CSV table of C-alpha atoms in Angstrom, one decimal:
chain,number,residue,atom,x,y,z
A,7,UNK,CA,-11.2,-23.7,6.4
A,8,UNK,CA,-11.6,-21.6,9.5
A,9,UNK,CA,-9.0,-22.0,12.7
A,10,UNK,CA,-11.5,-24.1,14.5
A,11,UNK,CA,-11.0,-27.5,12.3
A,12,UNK,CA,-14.6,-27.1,10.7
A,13,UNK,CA,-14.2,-27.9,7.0
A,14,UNK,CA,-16.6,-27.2,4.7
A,15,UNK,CA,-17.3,-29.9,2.0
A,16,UNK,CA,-19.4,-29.5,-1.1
A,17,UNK,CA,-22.4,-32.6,-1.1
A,18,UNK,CA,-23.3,-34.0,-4.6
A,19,UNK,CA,-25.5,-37.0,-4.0
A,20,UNK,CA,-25.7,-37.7,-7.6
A,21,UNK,CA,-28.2,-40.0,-9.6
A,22,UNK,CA,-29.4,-43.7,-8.6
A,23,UNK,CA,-28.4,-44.9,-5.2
A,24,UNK,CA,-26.0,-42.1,-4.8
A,25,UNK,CA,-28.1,-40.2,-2.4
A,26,UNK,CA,-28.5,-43.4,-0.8
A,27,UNK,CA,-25.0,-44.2,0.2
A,28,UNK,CA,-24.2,-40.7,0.5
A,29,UNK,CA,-26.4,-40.2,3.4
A,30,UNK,CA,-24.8,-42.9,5.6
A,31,UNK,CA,-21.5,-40.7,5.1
A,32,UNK,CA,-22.7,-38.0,6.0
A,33,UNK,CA,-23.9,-40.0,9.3
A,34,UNK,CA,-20.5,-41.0,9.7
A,35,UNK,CA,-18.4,-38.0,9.6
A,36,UNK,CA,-20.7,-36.5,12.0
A,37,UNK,CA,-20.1,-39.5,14.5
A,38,UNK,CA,-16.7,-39.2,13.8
A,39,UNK,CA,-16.1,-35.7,13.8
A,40,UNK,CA,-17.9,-35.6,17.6
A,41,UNK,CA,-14.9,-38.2,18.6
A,42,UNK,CA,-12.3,-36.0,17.1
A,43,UNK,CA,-13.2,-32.4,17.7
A,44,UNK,CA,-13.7,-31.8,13.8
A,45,UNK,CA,-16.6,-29.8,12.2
A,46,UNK,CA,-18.2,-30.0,9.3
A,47,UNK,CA,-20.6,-27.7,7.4
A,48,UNK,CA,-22.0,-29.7,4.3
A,49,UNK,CA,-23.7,-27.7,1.3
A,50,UNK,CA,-25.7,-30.0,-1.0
A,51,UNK,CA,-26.2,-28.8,-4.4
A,52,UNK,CA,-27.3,-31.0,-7.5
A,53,UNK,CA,-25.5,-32.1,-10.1
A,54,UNK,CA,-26.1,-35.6,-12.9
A,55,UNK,CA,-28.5,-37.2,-15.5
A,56,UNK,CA,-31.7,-35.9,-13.0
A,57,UNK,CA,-30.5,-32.6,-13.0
A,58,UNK,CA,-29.8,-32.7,-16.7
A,59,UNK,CA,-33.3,-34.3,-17.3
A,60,UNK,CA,-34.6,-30.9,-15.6
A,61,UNK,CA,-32.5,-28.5,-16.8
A,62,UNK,CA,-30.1,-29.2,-19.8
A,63,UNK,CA,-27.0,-29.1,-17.9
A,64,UNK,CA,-25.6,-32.3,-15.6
A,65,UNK,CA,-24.6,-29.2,-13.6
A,66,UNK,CA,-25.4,-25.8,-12.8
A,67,UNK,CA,-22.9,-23.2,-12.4
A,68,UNK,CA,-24.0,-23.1,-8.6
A,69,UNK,CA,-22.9,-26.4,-7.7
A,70,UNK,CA,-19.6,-25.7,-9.5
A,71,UNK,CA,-19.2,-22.6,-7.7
A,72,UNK,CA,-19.9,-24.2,-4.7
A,73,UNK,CA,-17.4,-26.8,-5.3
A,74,UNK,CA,-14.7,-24.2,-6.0
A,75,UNK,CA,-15.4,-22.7,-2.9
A,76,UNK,CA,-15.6,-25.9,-0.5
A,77,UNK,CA,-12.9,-27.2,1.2
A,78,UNK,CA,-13.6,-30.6,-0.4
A,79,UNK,CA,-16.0,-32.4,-2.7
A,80,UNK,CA,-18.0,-35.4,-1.5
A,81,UNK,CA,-19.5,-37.1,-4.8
A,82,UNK,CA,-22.2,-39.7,-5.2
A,83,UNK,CA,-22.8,-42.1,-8.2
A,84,UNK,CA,-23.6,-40.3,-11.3
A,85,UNK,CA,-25.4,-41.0,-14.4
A,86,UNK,CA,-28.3,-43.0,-15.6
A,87,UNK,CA,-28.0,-45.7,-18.7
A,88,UNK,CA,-31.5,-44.1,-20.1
A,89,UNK,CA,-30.2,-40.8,-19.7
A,90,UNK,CA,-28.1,-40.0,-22.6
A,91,UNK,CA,-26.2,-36.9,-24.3
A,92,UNK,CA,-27.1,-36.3,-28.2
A,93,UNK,CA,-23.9,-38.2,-28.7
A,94,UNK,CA,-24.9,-41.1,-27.1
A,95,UNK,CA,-22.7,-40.4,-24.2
A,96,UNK,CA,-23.8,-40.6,-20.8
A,97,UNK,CA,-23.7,-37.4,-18.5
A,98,UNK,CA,-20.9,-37.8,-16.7
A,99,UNK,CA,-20.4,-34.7,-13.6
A,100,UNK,CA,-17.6,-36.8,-12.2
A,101,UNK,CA,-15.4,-36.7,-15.4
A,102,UNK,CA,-16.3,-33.4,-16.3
A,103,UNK,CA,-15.2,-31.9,-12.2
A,104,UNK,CA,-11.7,-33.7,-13.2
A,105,UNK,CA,-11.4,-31.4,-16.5
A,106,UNK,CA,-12.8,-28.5,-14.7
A,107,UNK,CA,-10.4,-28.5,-11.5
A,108,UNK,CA,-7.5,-30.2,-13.1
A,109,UNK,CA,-7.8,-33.2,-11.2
A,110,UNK,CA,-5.2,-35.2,-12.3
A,111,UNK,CA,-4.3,-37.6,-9.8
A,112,UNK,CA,-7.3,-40.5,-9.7
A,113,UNK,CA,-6.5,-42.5,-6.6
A,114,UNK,CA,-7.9,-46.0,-6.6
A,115,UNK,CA,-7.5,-48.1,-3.1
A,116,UNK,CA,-7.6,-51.6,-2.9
A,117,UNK,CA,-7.8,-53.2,0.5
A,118,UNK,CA,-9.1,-56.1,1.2
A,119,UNK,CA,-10.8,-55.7,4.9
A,120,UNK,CA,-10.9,-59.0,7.0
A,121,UNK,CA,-14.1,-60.9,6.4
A,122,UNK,CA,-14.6,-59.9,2.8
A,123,UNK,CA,-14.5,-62.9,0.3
A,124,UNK,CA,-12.4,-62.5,-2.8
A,125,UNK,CA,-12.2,-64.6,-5.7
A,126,UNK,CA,-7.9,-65.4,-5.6
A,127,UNK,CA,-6.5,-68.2,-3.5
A,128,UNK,CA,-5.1,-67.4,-0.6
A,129,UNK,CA,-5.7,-63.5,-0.3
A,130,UNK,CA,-7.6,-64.2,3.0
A,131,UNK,CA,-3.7,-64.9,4.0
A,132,UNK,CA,-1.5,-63.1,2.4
A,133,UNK,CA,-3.9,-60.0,1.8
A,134,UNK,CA,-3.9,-57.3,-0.8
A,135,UNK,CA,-3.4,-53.6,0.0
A,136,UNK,CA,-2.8,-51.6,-2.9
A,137,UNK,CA,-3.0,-47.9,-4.8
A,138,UNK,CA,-4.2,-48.0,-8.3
A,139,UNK,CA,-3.1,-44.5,-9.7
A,140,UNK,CA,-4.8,-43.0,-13.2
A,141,UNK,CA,-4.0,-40.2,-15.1
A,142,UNK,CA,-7.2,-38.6,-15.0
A,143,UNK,CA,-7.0,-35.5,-17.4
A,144,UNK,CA,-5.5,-37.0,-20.5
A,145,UNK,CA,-5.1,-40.2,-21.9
A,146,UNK,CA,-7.3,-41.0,-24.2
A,147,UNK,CA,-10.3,-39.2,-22.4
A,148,UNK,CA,-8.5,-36.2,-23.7
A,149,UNK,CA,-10.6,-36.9,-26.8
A,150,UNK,CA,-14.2,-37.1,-24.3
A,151,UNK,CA,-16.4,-35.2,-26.8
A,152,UNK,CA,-14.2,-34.2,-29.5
A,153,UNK,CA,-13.8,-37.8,-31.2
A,154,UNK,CA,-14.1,-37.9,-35.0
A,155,UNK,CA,-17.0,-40.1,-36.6
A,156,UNK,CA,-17.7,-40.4,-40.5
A,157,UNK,CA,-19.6,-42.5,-42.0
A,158,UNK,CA,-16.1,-44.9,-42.4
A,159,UNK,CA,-14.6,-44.9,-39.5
A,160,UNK,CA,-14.4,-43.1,-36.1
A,161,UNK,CA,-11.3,-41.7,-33.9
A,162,UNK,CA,-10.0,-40.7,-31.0
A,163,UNK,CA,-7.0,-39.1,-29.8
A,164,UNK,CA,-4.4,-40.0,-26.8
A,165,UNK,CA,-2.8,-37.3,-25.3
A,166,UNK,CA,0.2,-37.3,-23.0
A,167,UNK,CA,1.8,-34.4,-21.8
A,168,UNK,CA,5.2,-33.7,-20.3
A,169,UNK,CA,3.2,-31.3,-17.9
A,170,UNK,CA,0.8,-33.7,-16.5
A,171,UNK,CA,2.9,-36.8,-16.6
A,172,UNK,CA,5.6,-34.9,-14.4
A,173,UNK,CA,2.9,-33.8,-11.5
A,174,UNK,CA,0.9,-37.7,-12.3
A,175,UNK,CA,4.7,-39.3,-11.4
A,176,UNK,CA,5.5,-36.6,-8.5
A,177,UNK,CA,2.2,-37.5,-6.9
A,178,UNK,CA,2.9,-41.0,-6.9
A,179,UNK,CA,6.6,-41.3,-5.3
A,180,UNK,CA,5.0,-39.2,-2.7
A,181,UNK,CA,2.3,-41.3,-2.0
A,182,UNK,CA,4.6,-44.1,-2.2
A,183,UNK,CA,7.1,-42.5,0.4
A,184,UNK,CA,3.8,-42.2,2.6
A,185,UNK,CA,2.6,-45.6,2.4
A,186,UNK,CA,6.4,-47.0,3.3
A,187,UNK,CA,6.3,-44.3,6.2
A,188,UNK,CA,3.2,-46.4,7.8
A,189,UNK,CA,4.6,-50.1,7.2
A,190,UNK,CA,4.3,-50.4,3.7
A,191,UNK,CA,6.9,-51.7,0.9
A,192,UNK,CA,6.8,-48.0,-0.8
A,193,UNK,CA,7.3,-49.4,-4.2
A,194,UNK,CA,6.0,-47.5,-7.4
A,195,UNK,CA,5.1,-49.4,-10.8
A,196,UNK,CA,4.6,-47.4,-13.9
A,197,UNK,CA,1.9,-49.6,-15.9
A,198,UNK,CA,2.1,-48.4,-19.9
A,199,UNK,CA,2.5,-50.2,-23.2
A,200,UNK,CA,5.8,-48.8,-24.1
A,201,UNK,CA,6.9,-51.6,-26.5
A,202,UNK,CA,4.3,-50.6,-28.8
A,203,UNK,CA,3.1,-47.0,-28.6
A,204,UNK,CA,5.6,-43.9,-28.4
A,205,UNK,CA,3.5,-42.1,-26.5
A,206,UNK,CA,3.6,-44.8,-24.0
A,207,UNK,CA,7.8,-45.0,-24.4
A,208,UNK,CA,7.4,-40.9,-23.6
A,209,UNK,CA,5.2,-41.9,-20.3
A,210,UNK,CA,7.9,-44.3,-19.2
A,211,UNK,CA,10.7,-41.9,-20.0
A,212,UNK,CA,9.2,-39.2,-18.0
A,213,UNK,CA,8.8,-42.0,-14.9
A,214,UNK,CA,12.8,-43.1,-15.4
A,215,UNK,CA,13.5,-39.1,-14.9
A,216,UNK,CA,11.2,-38.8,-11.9
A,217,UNK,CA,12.2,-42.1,-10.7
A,218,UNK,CA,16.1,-40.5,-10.2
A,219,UNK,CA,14.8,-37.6,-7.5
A,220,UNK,CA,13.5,-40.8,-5.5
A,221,UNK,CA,16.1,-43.5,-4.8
A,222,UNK,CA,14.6,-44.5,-1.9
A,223,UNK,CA,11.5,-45.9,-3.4
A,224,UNK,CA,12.0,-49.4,-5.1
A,225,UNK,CA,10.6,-49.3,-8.9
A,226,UNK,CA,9.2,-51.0,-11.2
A,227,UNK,CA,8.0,-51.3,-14.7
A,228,UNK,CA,5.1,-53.4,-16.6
A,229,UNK,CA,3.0,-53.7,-19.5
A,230,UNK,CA,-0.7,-53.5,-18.9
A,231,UNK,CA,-1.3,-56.4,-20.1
A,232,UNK,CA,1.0,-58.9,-17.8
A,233,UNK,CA,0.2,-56.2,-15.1
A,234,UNK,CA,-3.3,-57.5,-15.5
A,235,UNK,CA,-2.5,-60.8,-15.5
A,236,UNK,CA,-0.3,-60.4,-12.1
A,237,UNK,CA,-3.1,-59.3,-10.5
A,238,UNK,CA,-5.2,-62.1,-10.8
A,239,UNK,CA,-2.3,-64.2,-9.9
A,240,UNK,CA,-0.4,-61.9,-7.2
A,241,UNK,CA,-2.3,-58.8,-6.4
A,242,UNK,CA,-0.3,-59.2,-2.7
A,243,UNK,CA,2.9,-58.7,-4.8
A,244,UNK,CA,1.9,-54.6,-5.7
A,245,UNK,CA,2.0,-51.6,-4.0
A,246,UNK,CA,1.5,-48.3,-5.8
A,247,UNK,CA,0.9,-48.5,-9.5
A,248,UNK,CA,0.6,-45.7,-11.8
A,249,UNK,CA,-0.6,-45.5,-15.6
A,250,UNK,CA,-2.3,-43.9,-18.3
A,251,UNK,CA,-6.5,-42.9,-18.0
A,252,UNK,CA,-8.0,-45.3,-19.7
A,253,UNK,CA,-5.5,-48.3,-18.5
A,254,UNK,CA,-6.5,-46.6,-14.9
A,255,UNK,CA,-10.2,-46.9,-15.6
A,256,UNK,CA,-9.8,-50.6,-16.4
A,257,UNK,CA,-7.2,-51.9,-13.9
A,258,UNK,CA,-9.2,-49.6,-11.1
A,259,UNK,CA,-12.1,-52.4,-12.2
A,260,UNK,CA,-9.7,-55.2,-11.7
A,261,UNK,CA,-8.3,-54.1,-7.9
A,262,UNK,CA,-12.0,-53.5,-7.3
A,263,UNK,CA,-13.1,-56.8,-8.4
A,264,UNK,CA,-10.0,-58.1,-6.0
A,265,UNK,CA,-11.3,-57.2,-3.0
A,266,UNK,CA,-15.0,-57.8,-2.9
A,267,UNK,CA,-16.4,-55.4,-5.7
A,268,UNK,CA,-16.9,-52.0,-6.5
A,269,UNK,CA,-19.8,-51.6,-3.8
A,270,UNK,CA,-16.0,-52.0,-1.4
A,271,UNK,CA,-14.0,-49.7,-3.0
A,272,UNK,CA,-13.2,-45.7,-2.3
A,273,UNK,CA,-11.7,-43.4,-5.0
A,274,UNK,CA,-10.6,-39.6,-5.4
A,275,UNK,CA,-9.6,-37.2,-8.0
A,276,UNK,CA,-6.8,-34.8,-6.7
A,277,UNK,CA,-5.6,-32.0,-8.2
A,278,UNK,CA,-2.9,-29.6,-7.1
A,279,UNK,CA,-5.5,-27.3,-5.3
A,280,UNK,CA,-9.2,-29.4,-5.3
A,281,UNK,CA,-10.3,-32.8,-4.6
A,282,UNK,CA,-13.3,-34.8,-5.5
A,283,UNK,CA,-13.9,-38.0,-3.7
A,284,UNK,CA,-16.7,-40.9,-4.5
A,285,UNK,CA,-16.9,-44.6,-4.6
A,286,UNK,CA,-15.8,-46.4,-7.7
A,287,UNK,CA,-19.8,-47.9,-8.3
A,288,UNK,CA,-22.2,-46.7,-10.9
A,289,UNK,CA,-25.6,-45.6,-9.9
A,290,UNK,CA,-27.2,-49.1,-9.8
A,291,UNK,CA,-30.9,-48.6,-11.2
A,292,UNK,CA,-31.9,-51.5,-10.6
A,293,UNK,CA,-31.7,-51.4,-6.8
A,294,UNK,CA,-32.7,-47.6,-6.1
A,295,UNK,CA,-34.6,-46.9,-3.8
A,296,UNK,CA,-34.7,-50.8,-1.9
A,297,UNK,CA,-32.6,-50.5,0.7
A,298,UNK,CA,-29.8,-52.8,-0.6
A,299,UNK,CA,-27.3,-50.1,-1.4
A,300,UNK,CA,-23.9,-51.2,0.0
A,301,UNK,CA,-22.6,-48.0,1.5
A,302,UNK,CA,-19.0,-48.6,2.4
A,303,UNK,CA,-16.9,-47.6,-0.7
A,304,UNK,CA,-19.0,-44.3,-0.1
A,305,UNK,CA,-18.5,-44.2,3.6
A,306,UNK,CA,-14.0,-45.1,3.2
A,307,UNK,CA,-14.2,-42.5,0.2
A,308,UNK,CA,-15.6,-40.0,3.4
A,309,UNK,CA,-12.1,-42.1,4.9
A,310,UNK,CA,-9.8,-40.4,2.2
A,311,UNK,CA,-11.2,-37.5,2.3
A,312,UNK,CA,-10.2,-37.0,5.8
A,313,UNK,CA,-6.6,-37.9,5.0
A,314,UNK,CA,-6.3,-35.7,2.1
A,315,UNK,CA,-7.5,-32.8,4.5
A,316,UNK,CA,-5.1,-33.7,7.4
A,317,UNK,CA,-2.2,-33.7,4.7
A,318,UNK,CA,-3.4,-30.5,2.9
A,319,UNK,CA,-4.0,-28.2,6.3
A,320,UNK,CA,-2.1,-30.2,8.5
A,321,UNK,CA,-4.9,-31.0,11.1
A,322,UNK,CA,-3.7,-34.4,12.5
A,323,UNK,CA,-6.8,-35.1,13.8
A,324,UNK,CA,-8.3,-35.4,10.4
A,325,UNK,CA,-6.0,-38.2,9.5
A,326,UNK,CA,-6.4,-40.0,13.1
A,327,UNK,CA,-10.5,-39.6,11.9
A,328,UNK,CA,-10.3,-41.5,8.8
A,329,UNK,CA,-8.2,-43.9,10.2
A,330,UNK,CA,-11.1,-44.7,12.9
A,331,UNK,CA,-13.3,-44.9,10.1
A,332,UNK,CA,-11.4,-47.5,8.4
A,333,UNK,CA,-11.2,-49.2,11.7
A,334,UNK,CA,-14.8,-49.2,12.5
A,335,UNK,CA,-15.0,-50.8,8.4
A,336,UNK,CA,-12.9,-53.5,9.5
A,337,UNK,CA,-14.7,-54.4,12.8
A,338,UNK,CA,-17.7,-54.8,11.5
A,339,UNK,CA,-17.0,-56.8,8.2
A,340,UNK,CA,-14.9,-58.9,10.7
A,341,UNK,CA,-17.9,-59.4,12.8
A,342,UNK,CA,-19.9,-61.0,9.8
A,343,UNK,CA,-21.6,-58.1,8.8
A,344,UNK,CA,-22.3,-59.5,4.7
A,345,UNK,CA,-24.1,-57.1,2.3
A,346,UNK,CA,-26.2,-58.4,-0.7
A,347,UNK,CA,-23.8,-58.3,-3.5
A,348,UNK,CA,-22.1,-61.2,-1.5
A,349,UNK,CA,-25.4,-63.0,-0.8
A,350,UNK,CA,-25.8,-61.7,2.5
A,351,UNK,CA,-28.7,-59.9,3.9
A,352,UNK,CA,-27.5,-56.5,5.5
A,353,UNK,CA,-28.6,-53.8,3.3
A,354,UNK,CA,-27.9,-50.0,3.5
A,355,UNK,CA,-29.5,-49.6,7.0
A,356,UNK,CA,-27.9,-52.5,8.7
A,357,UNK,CA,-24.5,-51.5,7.3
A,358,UNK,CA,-24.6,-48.0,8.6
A,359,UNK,CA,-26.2,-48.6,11.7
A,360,UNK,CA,-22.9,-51.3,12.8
A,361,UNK,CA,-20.3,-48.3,11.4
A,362,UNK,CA,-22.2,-46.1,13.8
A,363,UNK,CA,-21.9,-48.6,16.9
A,364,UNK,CA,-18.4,-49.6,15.8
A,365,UNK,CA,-17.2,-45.7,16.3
């Protein structure tokens, strides 16, 4: 980043109705960065099932360059359902940038924003605000490609490390000591399945030693599976939650689900150095190219990537930028703006044009 706040951000529009969404984004950090005095510079390079249809690879060494040397990584839906690896495995640019930059920290918001229908009684009331965070490194995606299959049986291997799970747990109090710094209850849950698996009983022991450097946040400890059923009962009751990948990839769903669906909901993958951030929905075939793309998990994943640049270069503005965002999200939901996943008839266009207005 140069002294003048312009940041530079690496564009991967991705496969489906990822360019779709991604272009309102783009829209909107423009608008926004106007307000605020911040500059952008945004390289687009290629990267998912199209590119591997073309060229072998889901990305070229370019676009991973690129993204080393950005100041952050924007990320549209990747992948294709027809578009497969010999394996059977689809391609996948999203998981592989988390292996490749040590991106261990998946961070999964779940907000509902006023106006938004969700399916548990009373959250229009008592509202739900909460951090899903996954391991996104390990796990058992540690095994992603080197699973064992005979004609028997097949396997895969979890992996925890002490490494990891230390950096994973550090992450967390922080952002837990940030969220209680702006109003929130600052309270961590570690989500495992310790009273069956060791390596779960390791996770939780490493959270218990973490947990000691920070006695001011309140926490907490569940198994995943009466943590899922909490959520469907409570979700207003959780703040911060942190667990193993593939628990993460299927509680992230849950949260999603929560608070209007996964057209709604932001994500990033931060590392110690690098950050990707994208919305938590697939590429959506079936609606490319009709307009009906629901662009605001891409457009609050723009949001986070603000804050994560504020934090990491301390430009104040950046955070004040993706707070107006978040704003102009709410005013407009709040206003009766109602995409088509909820039966409403404001596709992409619509959407994006009231952000606009609303900043």
């Amino acid at each position: 980043m140069s002294a003048n706040n312009a940041f530079h951000i690496a564009v991967l529009a991705g496969d489906g109705i990822g360019p779709e969404v991604m272009a309102p984004a783009l829209e909107v950090l423009r608008k926004v960065g106007e307000k605020s005095g911040l500059r952008f510079r945004f390289t687009e390079a290629p990267a998912g099932a199209n590119n591997y249809l073309a060229t072998g690879k889901s990305m070229p060494d370019t676009t991973i360059k690129l993204c080393e040397e950005a100041d952050a990584i924007l990320l549209g839906a990747c992948g294709l359902p027809s578009v497969r690896y010999p394996d059977n495995t689809e391609i996948a640019p999203q998981i592989e940038l988390r292996f490749i930059f040590d991106l261990y920290a998946g961070v999964r918001p779940a907000r509902l924003i006023p106006g938004v229908p969700s399916p548990i009684v009373g959250a229009d009331q008592r509202g739900i605000d909460l951090v899903v965070i996954r391991e996104s490194t390990e796990g058992l995606f540690a095994s992603m490609g080197k699973g064992v299959v005979t004609h028997e049986d097949a396997r895969e291997t979890m992996v925890i490390t002490r490494k990891t799970s230390e950096r994973l747990f550090e992450f967390s109090f922080r952002l837990a000591e940030r969220r209680k710094a702006r109003g929130k209850p600052g309270m961590l849950t570690c989500v495992d399945k310790a009273n069956v698996f060791k390596a779960f009983a390791f996770f939780r022991g490493i959270f218990d030693e973490i947990a000691r450097k920070h006695p001011e946040v309140k926490t907490d400890r569940l198994y995943v599976d009466a943590c899922s059923a909490m959520l469907v009962k409570r979700p207003w009751d959780f703040d911060v939650m942190v667990m193993e990948n593939m628990f993460g990839d299927i509680v992230s769903d849950i949260t999603a689900s929560l608070i209007g669906g996964l057209g709604m909901a932001p994500s990033a993958d931060i590392g110690d150095k690098y950050a990707v951030f994208q919305p938590c929905h697939g590429t959506a075939p079936d609606i490319m190219g009709q307009g009906k793309a629901n662009p605001t998990g891409m457009i609050l994943s723009a949001a986070m990537m603000l804050d994560w640049l504020a934090d990491k270069h301390g430009v104040e503005s950046a955070a004040e930028a993706g707070e107006t965002i978040e704003r102009a999200v709410d005013q407009v939901y709040a206003g009766g703006i109602k995409p088509m996943e909820f039966g409403g008839s404001n596709g992409t266009a619509e959407i994006t044009k009231a952000v606009l207005a609303a900043l």
